[in-house]
mmCIF file of C-alpha atoms in Angstrom:
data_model
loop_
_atom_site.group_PDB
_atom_site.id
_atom_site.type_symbol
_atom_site.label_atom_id
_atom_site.label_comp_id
_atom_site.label_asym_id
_atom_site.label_seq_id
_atom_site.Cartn_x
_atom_site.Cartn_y
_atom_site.Cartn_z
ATOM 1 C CA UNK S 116 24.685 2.303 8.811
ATOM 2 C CA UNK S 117 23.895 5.979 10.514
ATOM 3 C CA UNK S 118 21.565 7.821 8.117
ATOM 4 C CA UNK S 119 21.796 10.522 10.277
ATOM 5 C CA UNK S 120 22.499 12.586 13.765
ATOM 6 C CA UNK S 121 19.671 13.525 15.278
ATOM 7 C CA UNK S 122 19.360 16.986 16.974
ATOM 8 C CA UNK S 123 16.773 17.481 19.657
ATOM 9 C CA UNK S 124 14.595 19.303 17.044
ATOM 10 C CA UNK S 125 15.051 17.738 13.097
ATOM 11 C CA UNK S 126 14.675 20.132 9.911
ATOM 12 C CA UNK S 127 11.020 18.523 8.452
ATOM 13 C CA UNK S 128 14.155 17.988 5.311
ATOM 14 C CA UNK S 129 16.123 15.611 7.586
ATOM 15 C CA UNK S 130 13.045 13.987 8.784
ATOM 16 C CA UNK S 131 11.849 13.326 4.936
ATOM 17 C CA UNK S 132 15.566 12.346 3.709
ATOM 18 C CA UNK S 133 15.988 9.874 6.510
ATOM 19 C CA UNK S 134 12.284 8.186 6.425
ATOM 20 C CA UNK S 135 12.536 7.697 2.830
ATOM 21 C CA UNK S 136 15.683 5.496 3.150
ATOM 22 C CA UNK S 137 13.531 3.881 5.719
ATOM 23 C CA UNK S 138 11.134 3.191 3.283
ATOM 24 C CA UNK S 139 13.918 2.359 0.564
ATOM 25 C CA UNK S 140 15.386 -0.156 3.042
ATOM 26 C CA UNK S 141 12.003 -1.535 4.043
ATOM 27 C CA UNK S 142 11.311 -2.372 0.060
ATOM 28 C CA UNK S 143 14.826 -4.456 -0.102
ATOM 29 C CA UNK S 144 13.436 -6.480 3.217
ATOM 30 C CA UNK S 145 10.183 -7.156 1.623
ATOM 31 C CA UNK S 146 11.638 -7.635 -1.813
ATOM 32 C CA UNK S 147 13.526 -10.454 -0.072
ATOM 33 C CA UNK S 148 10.607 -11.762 1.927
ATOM 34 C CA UNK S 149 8.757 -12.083 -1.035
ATOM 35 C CA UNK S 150 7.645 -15.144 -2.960
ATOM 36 C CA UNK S 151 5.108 -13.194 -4.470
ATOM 37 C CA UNK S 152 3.507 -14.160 -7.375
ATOM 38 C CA UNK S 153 2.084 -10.807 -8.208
ATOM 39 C CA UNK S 154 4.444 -7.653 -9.949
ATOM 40 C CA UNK S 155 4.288 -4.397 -7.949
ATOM 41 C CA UNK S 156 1.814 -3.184 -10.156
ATOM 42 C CA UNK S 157 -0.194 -6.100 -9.718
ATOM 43 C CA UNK S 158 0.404 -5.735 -5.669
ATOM 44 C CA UNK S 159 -1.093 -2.331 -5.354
ATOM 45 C CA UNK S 160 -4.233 -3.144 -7.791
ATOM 46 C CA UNK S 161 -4.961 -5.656 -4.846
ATOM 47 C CA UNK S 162 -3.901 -3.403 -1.966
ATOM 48 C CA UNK S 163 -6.691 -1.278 -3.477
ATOM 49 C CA UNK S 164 -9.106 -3.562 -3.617
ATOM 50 C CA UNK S 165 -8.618 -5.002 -0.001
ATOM 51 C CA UNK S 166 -9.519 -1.394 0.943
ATOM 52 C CA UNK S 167 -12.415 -0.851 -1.321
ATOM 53 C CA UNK S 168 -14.187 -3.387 -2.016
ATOM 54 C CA UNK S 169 -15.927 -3.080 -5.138
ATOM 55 C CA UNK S 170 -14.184 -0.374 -6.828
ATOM 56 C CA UNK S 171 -15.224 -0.030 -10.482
ATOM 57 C CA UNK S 172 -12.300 -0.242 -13.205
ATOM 58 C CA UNK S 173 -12.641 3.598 -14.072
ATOM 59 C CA UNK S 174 -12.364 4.649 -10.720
ATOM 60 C CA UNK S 175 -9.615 1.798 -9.841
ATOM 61 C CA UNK S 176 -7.633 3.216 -12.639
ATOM 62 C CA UNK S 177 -7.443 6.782 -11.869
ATOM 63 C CA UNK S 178 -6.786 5.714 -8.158
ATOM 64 C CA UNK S 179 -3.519 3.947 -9.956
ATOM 65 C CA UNK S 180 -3.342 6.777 -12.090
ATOM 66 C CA UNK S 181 -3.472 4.819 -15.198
ATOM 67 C CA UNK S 182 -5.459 4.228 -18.214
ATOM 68 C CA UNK S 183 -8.783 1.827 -17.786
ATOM 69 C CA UNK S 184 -6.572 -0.481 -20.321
ATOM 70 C CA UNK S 185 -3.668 -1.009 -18.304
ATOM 71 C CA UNK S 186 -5.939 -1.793 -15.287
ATOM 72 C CA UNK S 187 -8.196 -4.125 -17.387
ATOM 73 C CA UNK S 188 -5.198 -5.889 -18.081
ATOM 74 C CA UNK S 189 -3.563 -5.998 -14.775
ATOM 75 C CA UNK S 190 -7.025 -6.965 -13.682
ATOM 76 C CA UNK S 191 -7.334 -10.317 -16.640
ATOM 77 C CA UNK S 192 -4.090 -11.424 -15.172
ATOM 78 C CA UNK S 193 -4.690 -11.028 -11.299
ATOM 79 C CA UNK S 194 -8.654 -12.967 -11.814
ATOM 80 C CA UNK S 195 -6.449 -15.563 -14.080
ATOM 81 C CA UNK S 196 -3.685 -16.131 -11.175
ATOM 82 C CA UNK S 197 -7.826 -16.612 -8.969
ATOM 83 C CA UNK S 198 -6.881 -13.080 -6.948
ATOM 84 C CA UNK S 199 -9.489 -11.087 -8.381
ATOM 85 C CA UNK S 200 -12.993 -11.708 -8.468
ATOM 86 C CA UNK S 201 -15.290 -9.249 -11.047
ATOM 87 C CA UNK S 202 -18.787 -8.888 -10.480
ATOM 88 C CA UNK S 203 -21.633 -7.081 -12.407
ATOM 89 C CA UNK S 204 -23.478 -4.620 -10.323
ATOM 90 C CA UNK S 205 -27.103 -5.057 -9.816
ATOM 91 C CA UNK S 206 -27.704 -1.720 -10.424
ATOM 92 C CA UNK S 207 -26.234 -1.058 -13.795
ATOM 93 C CA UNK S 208 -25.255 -4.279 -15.878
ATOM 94 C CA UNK S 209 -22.373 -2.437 -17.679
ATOM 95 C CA UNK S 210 -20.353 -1.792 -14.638
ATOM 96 C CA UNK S 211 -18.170 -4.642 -13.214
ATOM 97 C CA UNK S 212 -17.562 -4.266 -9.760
ATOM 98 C CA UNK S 213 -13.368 -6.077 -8.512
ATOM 99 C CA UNK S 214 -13.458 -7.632 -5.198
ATOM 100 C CA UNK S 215 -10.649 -9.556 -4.007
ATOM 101 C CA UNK S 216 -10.912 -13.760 -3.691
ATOM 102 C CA UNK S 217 -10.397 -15.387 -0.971
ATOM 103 C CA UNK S 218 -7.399 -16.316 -2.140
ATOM 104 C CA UNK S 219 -6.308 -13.176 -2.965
ATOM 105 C CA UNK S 220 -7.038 -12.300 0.942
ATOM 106 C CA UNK S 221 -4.888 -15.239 2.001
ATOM 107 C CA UNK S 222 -2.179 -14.231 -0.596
ATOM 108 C CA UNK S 223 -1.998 -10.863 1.370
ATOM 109 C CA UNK S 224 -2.215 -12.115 4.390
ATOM 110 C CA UNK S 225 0.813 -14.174 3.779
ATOM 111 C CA UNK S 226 2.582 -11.388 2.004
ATOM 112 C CA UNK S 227 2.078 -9.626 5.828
ATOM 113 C CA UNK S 228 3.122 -12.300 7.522
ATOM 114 C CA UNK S 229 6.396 -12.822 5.555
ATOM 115 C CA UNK S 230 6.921 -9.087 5.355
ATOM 116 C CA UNK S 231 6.590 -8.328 9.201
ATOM 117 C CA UNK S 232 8.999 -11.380 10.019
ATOM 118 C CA UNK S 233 11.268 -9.165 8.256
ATOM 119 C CA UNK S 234 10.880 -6.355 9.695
ATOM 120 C CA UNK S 235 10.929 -8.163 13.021
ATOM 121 C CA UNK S 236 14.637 -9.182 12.857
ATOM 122 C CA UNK S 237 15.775 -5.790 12.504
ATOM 123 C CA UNK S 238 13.858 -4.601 15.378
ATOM 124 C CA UNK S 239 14.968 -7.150 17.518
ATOM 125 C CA UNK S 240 18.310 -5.272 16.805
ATOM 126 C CA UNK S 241 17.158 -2.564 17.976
ATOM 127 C CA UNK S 242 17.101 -1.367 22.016
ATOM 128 C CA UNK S 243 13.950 -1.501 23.353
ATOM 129 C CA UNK S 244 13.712 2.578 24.042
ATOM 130 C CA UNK S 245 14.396 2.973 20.340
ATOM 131 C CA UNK S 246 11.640 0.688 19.149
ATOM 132 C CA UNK S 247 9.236 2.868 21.759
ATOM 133 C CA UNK S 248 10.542 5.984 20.094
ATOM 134 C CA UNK S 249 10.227 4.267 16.528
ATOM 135 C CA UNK S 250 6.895 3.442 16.940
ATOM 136 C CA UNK S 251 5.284 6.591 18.641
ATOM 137 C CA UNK S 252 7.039 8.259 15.522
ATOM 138 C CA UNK S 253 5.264 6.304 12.936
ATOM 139 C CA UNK S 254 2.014 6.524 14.979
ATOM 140 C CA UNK S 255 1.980 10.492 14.575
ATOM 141 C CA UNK S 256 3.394 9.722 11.103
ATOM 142 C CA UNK S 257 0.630 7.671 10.026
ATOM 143 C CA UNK S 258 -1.791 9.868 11.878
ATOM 144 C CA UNK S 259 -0.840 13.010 9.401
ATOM 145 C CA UNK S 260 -0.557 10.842 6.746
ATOM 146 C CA UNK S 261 -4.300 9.567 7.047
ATOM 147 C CA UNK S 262 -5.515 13.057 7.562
ATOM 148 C CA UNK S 263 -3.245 14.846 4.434
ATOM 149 C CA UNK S 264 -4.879 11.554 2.350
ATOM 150 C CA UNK S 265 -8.004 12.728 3.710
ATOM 151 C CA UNK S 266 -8.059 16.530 2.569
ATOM 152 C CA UNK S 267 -6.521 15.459 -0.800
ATOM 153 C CA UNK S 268 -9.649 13.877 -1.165
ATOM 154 C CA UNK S 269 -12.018 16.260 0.070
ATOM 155 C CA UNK S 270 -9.940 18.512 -2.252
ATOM 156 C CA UNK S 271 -10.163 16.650 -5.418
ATOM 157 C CA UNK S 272 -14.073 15.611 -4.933
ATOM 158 C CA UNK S 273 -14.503 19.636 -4.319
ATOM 159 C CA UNK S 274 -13.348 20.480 -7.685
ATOM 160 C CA UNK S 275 -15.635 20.848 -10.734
ATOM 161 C CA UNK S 276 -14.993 19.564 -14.517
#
């Protein structure tokens, strides 16, 4: 399958069209490398937490952009299945702080592991000068991605209620 013909300089419009049926085709790989116990809701609630560690519920639910319900409840069932640990913080007894378990580590872990085996047997279709290419593209890509997360933060914690 050809998503496209590349030109020596790509409209940003071509670029976005053919990387998000990269990223549509990398969710049917994973979807099939998957023995996940977890929903996709479920999967980015812990994603989250791997990445900060001790989140609060209010702020882990407007990360998700969802109500502190919903996340309470995606939270019961993810410390039920032992992936979620909450703890109260020392510093204010009313605030639970979510941390992942140490099984929920391992579950990612071997979410990874299954996911990149994937994604490995389609690169090993690949020619080796394409997987160079591939990869220096989704270095810058990940690059400007990090720093337009970045500003949207800076943005949003600049802004006044």
């Amino acid at each position: 399958m050809t998503v496209t013909t590349f030109r020596p300089r790509p409209e940003p419009d071509e670029v976005a069209r053919v990387t998000s049926t990269a990223a549509e085709l990398l969710e049917v790989l994973w979807g099939r490398a998957s023995t996940a116990p977890a929903s996709a809701s479920q999967l980015r609630v812990l994603l989250m937490l791997e990445h900060h560690e001790g989140v609060n519920l209010r702020t882990l639910a407007a990360s998700l952009a969802s109500t502190p319900p919903s996340t309470s409840r995606l939270c019961d069932r993810l410390q039920a299945a032992g992936f979620v640990e909450r703890v109260v913080s020392p510093n204010d007894r009313r605030e639970v702080r979510l941390f992942l378990s140490g099984r929920g580590h391992t579950f990612l872990a071997d979410l990874r592991e299954r996911r990149e085996a994937a994604v490995r047997a389609v690169l090993d279709r690949m020619p080796g000068a394409k997987r160079t290419a591939l990869l220096q593209g989704l270095e810058a890509f990940c690059d400007a991605a990090a720093a337009q997360i970045h500003a949207d933060d800076l943005d949003s914690g600049s802004r006044t209620a």
